[in-house]
mmCIF file of C-alpha atoms in Angstrom:
data_model
loop_
_atom_site.group_PDB
_atom_site.id
_atom_site.type_symbol
_atom_site.label_atom_id
_atom_site.label_comp_id
_atom_site.label_asym_id
_atom_site.label_seq_id
_atom_site.Cartn_x
_atom_site.Cartn_y
_atom_site.Cartn_z
ATOM 1 C CA ASN F 1 -17.187 -12.139 -26.722
ATOM 2 C CA ARG F 2 -13.581 -10.944 -26.807
ATOM 3 C CA MET F 3 -11.685 -11.992 -23.689
ATOM 4 C CA SER F 4 -9.960 -9.133 -21.870
ATOM 5 C CA THR F 5 -6.354 -9.503 -20.738
ATOM 6 C CA LEU F 6 -4.693 -8.661 -17.423
ATOM 7 C CA THR F 7 -1.191 -7.827 -16.227
ATOM 8 C CA VAL F 8 -0.336 -8.065 -12.535
ATOM 9 C CA LEU F 9 2.232 -5.404 -11.633
ATOM 10 C CA THR F 10 4.348 -6.229 -8.580
ATOM 11 C CA LEU F 11 7.292 -4.301 -7.160
ATOM 12 C CA ILE F 12 9.957 -6.637 -5.790
ATOM 13 C CA PRO F 13 11.837 -5.495 -2.655
ATOM 14 C CA ASN F 14 13.388 -7.873 -0.104
ATOM 15 C CA ALA F 15 10.305 -10.081 0.264
ATOM 16 C CA GLY F 16 11.429 -13.562 -0.689
ATOM 17 C CA ASP F 17 9.534 -15.179 2.200
ATOM 18 C CA ARG F 18 6.217 -13.600 1.150
ATOM 19 C CA LEU F 19 6.570 -13.472 -2.621
ATOM 20 C CA PRO F 20 5.630 -17.076 -3.539
ATOM 21 C CA ARG F 21 2.163 -16.746 -1.983
ATOM 22 C CA CYS F 22 1.685 -13.428 -3.790
ATOM 23 C CA LEU F 23 2.609 -14.662 -7.257
ATOM 24 C CA GLU F 24 0.948 -18.067 -6.858
ATOM 25 C CA SER F 25 -2.360 -16.313 -6.199
ATOM 26 C CA VAL F 26 -2.302 -14.667 -9.654
ATOM 27 C CA GLN F 27 -0.889 -17.415 -11.855
ATOM 28 C CA TRP F 28 -4.104 -17.179 -13.883
ATOM 29 C CA ALA F 29 -3.213 -13.671 -15.129
ATOM 30 C CA ASP F 30 -1.922 -13.123 -18.678
ATOM 31 C CA ASP F 31 1.314 -11.485 -17.519
ATOM 32 C CA LEU F 32 3.156 -11.056 -14.217
ATOM 33 C CA PHE F 33 5.272 -7.909 -14.579
ATOM 34 C CA CYS F 34 7.796 -7.914 -11.717
ATOM 35 C CA VAL F 35 9.922 -4.783 -11.251
ATOM 36 C CA VAL F 36 12.920 -5.468 -9.016
ATOM 37 C CA ASP F 37 14.588 -2.893 -6.784
ATOM 38 C CA PRO F 38 18.339 -3.207 -7.574
ATOM 39 C CA LYS F 39 19.064 -3.024 -3.823
ATOM 40 C CA THR F 40 17.227 -6.333 -3.347
ATOM 41 C CA SER F 41 19.643 -8.717 -1.643
ATOM 42 C CA ASP F 42 17.624 -11.684 -0.339
ATOM 43 C CA GLY F 43 17.104 -13.522 -3.609
ATOM 44 C CA SER F 44 13.620 -12.131 -4.219
ATOM 45 C CA ASP F 45 14.531 -11.506 -7.860
ATOM 46 C CA GLU F 46 15.244 -15.221 -8.341
ATOM 47 C CA VAL F 47 11.973 -16.112 -6.617
ATOM 48 C CA ALA F 48 10.151 -13.805 -9.040
ATOM 49 C CA ARG F 49 11.784 -15.508 -12.028
ATOM 50 C CA LYS F 50 10.375 -18.861 -10.887
ATOM 51 C CA TYR F 51 6.862 -17.488 -11.403
ATOM 52 C CA SER F 52 7.318 -14.991 -14.229
ATOM 53 C CA ASN F 53 9.381 -14.522 -17.369
ATOM 54 C CA HIS F 54 8.726 -10.762 -17.265
ATOM 55 C CA VAL F 55 11.159 -9.612 -14.563
ATOM 56 C CA VAL F 56 13.099 -6.353 -14.942
ATOM 57 C CA VAL F 57 15.421 -4.385 -12.677
ATOM 58 C CA HIS F 58 14.820 -0.650 -12.386
ATOM 59 C CA GLU F 59 16.257 1.947 -10.002
ATOM 60 C CA TYR F 60 13.842 2.523 -7.112
ATOM 61 C CA VAL F 61 12.995 6.068 -6.019
ATOM 62 C CA ASN F 62 9.565 5.460 -4.549
ATOM 63 C CA ALA F 63 6.623 3.171 -5.285
ATOM 64 C CA ALA F 64 4.640 5.744 -7.272
ATOM 65 C CA ALA F 65 7.561 6.583 -9.560
ATOM 66 C CA GLN F 66 8.352 2.898 -10.061
ATOM 67 C CA ARG F 67 4.781 2.059 -11.035
ATOM 68 C CA ASN F 68 4.424 5.097 -13.297
ATOM 69 C CA TRP F 69 7.568 3.938 -15.091
ATOM 70 C CA ALA F 70 6.090 0.455 -15.530
ATOM 71 C CA ILE F 71 2.469 1.189 -16.483
ATOM 72 C CA PRO F 72 3.171 2.629 -19.984
ATOM 73 C CA GLN F 73 4.961 -0.632 -20.845
ATOM 74 C CA ILE F 74 1.913 -2.775 -20.055
ATOM 75 C CA THR F 75 0.080 -3.946 -23.177
ATOM 76 C CA THR F 76 -2.937 -5.705 -21.634
ATOM 77 C CA GLU F 77 -6.282 -3.935 -21.282
ATOM 78 C CA TRP F 78 -6.319 -4.297 -17.506
ATOM 79 C CA THR F 79 -3.717 -3.863 -14.751
ATOM 80 C CA LEU F 80 -3.890 -5.262 -11.215
ATOM 81 C CA VAL F 81 -1.355 -3.779 -8.782
ATOM 82 C CA LEU F 82 -0.297 -6.259 -6.105
ATOM 83 C CA ASP F 83 2.397 -5.736 -3.480
ATOM 84 C CA ALA F 84 4.875 -8.519 -2.751
ATOM 85 C CA ASP F 85 3.352 -9.058 0.725
ATOM 86 C CA GLU F 86 -0.225 -9.276 -0.578
ATOM 87 C CA TRP F 87 -2.224 -12.065 -2.178
ATOM 88 C CA VAL F 88 -5.517 -12.474 -3.981
ATOM 89 C CA SER F 89 -8.255 -14.674 -2.530
ATOM 90 C CA PRO F 90 -9.919 -17.187 -4.903
ATOM 91 C CA GLU F 91 -13.171 -15.217 -4.572
ATOM 92 C CA LEU F 92 -11.408 -12.025 -5.622
ATOM 93 C CA ALA F 93 -9.770 -13.783 -8.577
ATOM 94 C CA ASP F 94 -13.198 -14.913 -9.793
ATOM 95 C CA LYS F 95 -14.615 -11.424 -9.333
ATOM 96 C CA ILE F 96 -11.778 -9.792 -11.293
ATOM 97 C CA ARG F 97 -12.218 -12.193 -14.197
ATOM 98 C CA ALA F 98 -15.956 -11.489 -14.232
ATOM 99 C CA ILE F 99 -15.374 -7.727 -14.252
ATOM 100 C CA MET F 100 -12.822 -7.927 -17.050
ATOM 101 C CA ASN F 101 -15.248 -9.683 -19.332
ATOM 102 C CA ALA F 102 -18.448 -7.838 -18.428
ATOM 103 C CA PRO F 103 -19.682 -5.320 -21.025
ATOM 104 C CA ASP F 104 -20.572 -2.669 -18.428
ATOM 105 C CA SER F 105 -17.398 -2.672 -16.309
ATOM 106 C CA CYS F 106 -16.089 0.520 -14.734
ATOM 107 C CA ASP F 107 -12.635 1.873 -15.588
ATOM 108 C CA GLY F 108 -11.186 1.319 -12.116
ATOM 109 C CA TYR F 109 -12.017 -0.496 -8.879
ATOM 110 C CA ASP F 110 -11.333 -0.096 -5.171
ATOM 111 C CA ILE F 111 -10.554 -3.523 -3.700
ATOM 112 C CA ARG F 112 -11.127 -4.397 -0.046
ATOM 113 C CA ARG F 113 -7.968 -5.412 1.815
ATOM 114 C CA PHE F 114 -7.604 -7.287 5.110
ATOM 115 C CA SER F 115 -4.231 -6.983 6.858
ATOM 116 C CA TYR F 116 -2.235 -8.969 9.398
ATOM 117 C CA PHE F 117 -0.227 -7.220 12.137
ATOM 118 C CA LEU F 118 2.394 -9.215 14.083
ATOM 119 C CA GLY F 119 0.736 -12.397 12.850
ATOM 120 C CA LYS F 120 -2.870 -11.500 13.741
ATOM 121 C CA LEU F 121 -5.617 -10.659 11.251
ATOM 122 C CA ILE F 122 -6.843 -7.209 12.310
ATOM 123 C CA LYS F 123 -10.635 -6.982 12.054
ATOM 124 C CA HIS F 124 -11.147 -3.479 13.448
ATOM 125 C CA CYS F 125 -9.049 -0.304 14.014
ATOM 126 C CA GLY F 126 -10.359 0.966 10.679
ATOM 127 C CA TRP F 127 -8.253 -1.635 8.888
ATOM 128 C CA ASP F 128 -11.463 -3.496 8.031
ATOM 129 C CA ARG F 129 -12.488 -0.467 5.923
ATOM 130 C CA ASP F 130 -9.303 -0.471 3.885
ATOM 131 C CA TYR F 131 -10.131 -0.095 0.186
ATOM 132 C CA ASN F 132 -7.432 0.585 -2.409
ATOM 133 C CA VAL F 133 -7.627 1.335 -6.125
ATOM 134 C CA ARG F 134 -5.761 -1.656 -7.534
ATOM 135 C CA LEU F 135 -7.652 -2.776 -10.650
ATOM 136 C CA PHE F 136 -7.946 -0.391 -13.593
ATOM 137 C CA ARG F 137 -7.885 -0.151 -17.349
ATOM 138 C CA THR F 138 -4.205 0.283 -18.101
ATOM 139 C CA LYS F 139 -4.553 3.383 -20.268
ATOM 140 C CA LYS F 140 -6.756 5.102 -17.686
ATOM 141 C CA GLY F 141 -4.612 4.864 -14.536
ATOM 142 C CA ARG F 142 -1.609 6.741 -13.202
ATOM 143 C CA TYR F 143 -0.160 7.263 -9.737
ATOM 144 C CA LEU F 144 -0.030 10.619 -7.973
ATOM 145 C CA ASP F 145 3.502 11.959 -7.651
ATOM 146 C CA LYS F 146 3.843 11.422 -3.900
ATOM 147 C CA ARG F 147 6.597 9.715 -1.928
ATOM 148 C CA VAL F 148 4.263 7.816 0.376
ATOM 149 C CA HIS F 149 0.673 6.525 0.247
ATOM 150 C CA SER F 150 0.350 7.520 -3.376
ATOM 151 C CA LYS F 151 -2.728 6.151 -5.081
ATOM 152 C CA VAL F 152 -3.949 5.561 -8.594
ATOM 153 C CA VAL F 153 -5.966 8.282 -10.220
ATOM 154 C CA VAL F 154 -8.310 6.718 -12.773
ATOM 155 C CA ASP F 155 -9.599 8.785 -15.675
ATOM 156 C CA GLY F 156 -13.081 7.293 -15.778
ATOM 157 C CA THR F 157 -15.788 5.552 -13.789
ATOM 158 C CA MET F 158 -15.068 3.827 -10.488
ATOM 159 C CA GLY F 159 -16.516 0.747 -8.790
ATOM 160 C CA ARG F 160 -15.920 -1.164 -5.571
ATOM 161 C CA ILE F 161 -15.032 -4.823 -4.989
ATOM 162 C CA ASP F 162 -15.852 -6.403 -1.616
ATOM 163 C CA GLU F 163 -14.108 -9.707 -2.332
ATOM 164 C CA VAL F 164 -10.871 -9.579 -0.369
ATOM 165 C CA MET F 165 -7.173 -9.308 -0.982
ATOM 166 C CA TYR F 166 -4.901 -10.063 1.990
ATOM 167 C CA HIS F 167 -1.872 -8.169 3.262
ATOM 168 C CA ASP F 168 0.808 -9.781 5.433
ATOM 169 C CA THR F 169 2.217 -6.590 6.893
ATOM 170 C CA TYR F 170 4.758 -6.146 9.727
ATOM 171 C CA ARG F 171 5.638 -9.547 11.132
ATOM 172 C CA THR F 172 8.137 -8.003 13.580
ATOM 173 C CA PHE F 173 8.798 -4.683 15.270
ATOM 174 C CA GLU F 174 11.993 -4.406 13.228
ATOM 175 C CA GLU F 175 9.953 -4.530 10.035
ATOM 176 C CA TYR F 176 7.463 -2.024 11.404
ATOM 177 C CA PHE F 177 10.059 0.546 12.431
ATOM 178 C CA THR F 178 12.016 0.220 9.193
ATOM 179 C CA THR F 179 8.869 1.191 7.285
ATOM 180 C CA PHE F 180 7.899 3.685 10.009
ATOM 181 C CA GLN F 181 11.141 5.615 9.563
ATOM 182 C CA ARG F 182 10.855 5.714 5.786
ATOM 183 C CA PHE F 183 7.169 6.658 5.648
ATOM 184 C CA THR F 184 7.302 9.340 8.346
ATOM 185 C CA SER F 185 10.343 10.913 6.669
ATOM 186 C CA TRP F 186 8.751 10.836 3.218
ATOM 187 C CA GLY F 187 5.436 12.153 4.540
ATOM 188 C CA ALA F 188 7.217 14.984 6.353
ATOM 189 C CA GLN F 189 9.236 15.829 3.244
ATOM 190 C CA ASP F 190 6.049 16.063 1.152
ATOM 191 C CA LEU F 191 4.462 18.433 3.700
ATOM 192 C CA PHE F 192 7.625 20.533 4.031
ATOM 193 C CA GLU F 193 7.888 20.970 0.262
ATOM 194 C CA LYS F 194 4.288 22.217 0.214
ATOM 195 C CA GLY F 195 5.221 24.870 2.786
ATOM 196 C CA ARG F 196 3.298 23.162 5.597
ATOM 197 C CA LYS F 197 4.543 23.848 9.125
ATOM 198 C CA ALA F 198 3.998 21.737 12.233
ATOM 199 C CA ARG F 199 1.498 23.556 14.426
ATOM 200 C CA TRP F 200 0.987 22.922 18.114
ATOM 201 C CA ILE F 201 -2.222 21.059 17.294
ATOM 202 C CA ASP F 202 -0.356 18.756 14.875
ATOM 203 C CA LEU F 203 2.073 17.672 17.587
ATOM 204 C CA THR F 204 -0.518 17.224 20.354
ATOM 205 C CA LEU F 205 -4.161 16.793 19.422
ATOM 206 C CA ARG F 206 -3.646 15.188 16.015
ATOM 207 C CA PRO F 207 -1.869 12.057 17.407
ATOM 208 C CA VAL F 208 -4.409 11.777 20.244
ATOM 209 C CA THR F 209 -7.271 12.079 17.770
ATOM 210 C CA ARG F 210 -5.754 9.299 15.641
ATOM 211 C CA PHE F 211 -5.647 6.987 18.677
ATOM 212 C CA ILE F 212 -9.218 7.789 19.750
ATOM 213 C CA LYS F 213 -10.514 7.270 16.238
ATOM 214 C CA MET F 214 -8.800 3.907 15.740
ATOM 215 C CA TYR F 215 -9.101 2.451 19.244
ATOM 216 C CA PHE F 216 -12.566 3.623 20.285
ATOM 217 C CA LEU F 217 -14.547 4.769 17.237
ATOM 218 C CA ARG F 218 -13.162 2.023 14.954
ATOM 219 C CA GLN F 219 -13.269 -0.471 17.871
ATOM 220 C CA GLY F 220 -9.579 -1.362 17.887
ATOM 221 C CA PHE F 221 -10.067 -2.581 21.469
ATOM 222 C CA ARG F 222 -11.838 -5.616 19.977
ATOM 223 C CA ASP F 223 -8.527 -6.729 18.459
ATOM 224 C CA GLY F 224 -7.047 -7.193 21.941
ATOM 225 C CA ARG F 225 -3.490 -6.173 22.699
ATOM 226 C CA HIS F 226 -2.583 -6.332 19.022
ATOM 227 C CA GLY F 227 -5.179 -3.611 18.497
ATOM 228 C CA LEU F 228 -3.924 -1.508 21.404
ATOM 229 C CA VAL F 229 -0.310 -1.670 20.207
ATOM 230 C CA LEU F 230 -1.292 -0.936 16.613
ATOM 231 C CA CYS F 231 -3.371 2.125 17.572
ATOM 232 C CA MET F 232 -0.625 3.506 19.814
ATOM 233 C CA LEU F 233 1.961 3.055 17.076
ATOM 234 C CA ALA F 234 -0.336 4.760 14.557
ATOM 235 C CA ALA F 235 -0.674 7.757 16.896
ATOM 236 C CA PHE F 236 3.093 7.842 17.381
ATOM 237 C CA SER F 237 3.644 7.790 13.621
ATOM 238 C CA VAL F 238 1.447 10.892 13.263
ATOM 239 C CA PHE F 239 3.451 12.643 15.991
ATOM 240 C CA THR F 240 6.774 11.605 14.425
ATOM 241 C CA LYS F 241 5.805 12.820 10.957
ATOM 242 C CA TYR F 242 4.959 16.291 12.251
ATOM 243 C CA ALA F 243 8.002 16.338 14.531
ATOM 244 C CA LYS F 244 10.090 15.745 11.406
ATOM 245 C CA VAL F 245 8.261 18.577 9.623
ATOM 246 C CA TRP F 246 9.137 20.827 12.571
ATOM 247 C CA ASN F 247 12.750 19.689 12.335
ATOM 248 C CA PHE F 248 12.975 20.442 8.605
ATOM 249 C CA TRP F 249 11.899 24.033 9.293
ATOM 250 C CA ARG F 250 14.215 24.279 12.318
ATOM 251 C CA LEU F 251 17.205 23.284 10.185
ATOM 252 C CA LYS F 252 16.180 25.617 7.378
ATOM 253 C CA GLU F 253 15.798 28.605 9.672
ATOM 254 C CA GLU F 254 19.028 28.130 11.592
#
């Protein structure tokens, strides 16, 4: 009847307004390992220290590299990865504790995530199908070496958790476009380094297909104007990423 232990790993950017809700939702964990980006300037590091005595500063390259630096230092059996703008529902907390102490648990779990966009909980657009590998046995998980949208690869069996974690993403357009610029540039860089070129179809049909999929097939229209704006922005992000790929090759070939 040994009780398993859990570390919550959280990267700390400028997120002081969101961080308390995040860390309060996991106060039951054995350790809150907060890794602070040294460029943080809004006092988020001090907020983290109010909730955890395990706060370190480490140079930020990208999220995957930061987490892969942190994971080998974690001594608990289980790790839960939680972003500073996310929080765990009470139902999810109960489910995680049950999994940790069950004799037949898998080695890693996809957790369902519901996200807010400009203050509205998005229930369609495909965002309602958002599952992320966030809970895993510490020695079994490592992030793919990608600049953006990297995910945990778990060496073992996988399960799925339907109890929800929440994500308070993009409260303003300024926030959205700051992330938009970074992610489209990183995504383009990854493609460019793999030798991928931007084809005509990537710059035309691919963005249109993204909009159709999110707005019609995933019923984004049911989220009202929030859904329309979100689906248009998603299509534009696809176009921008491939436009940046095209530009990398243009500069190289000049």
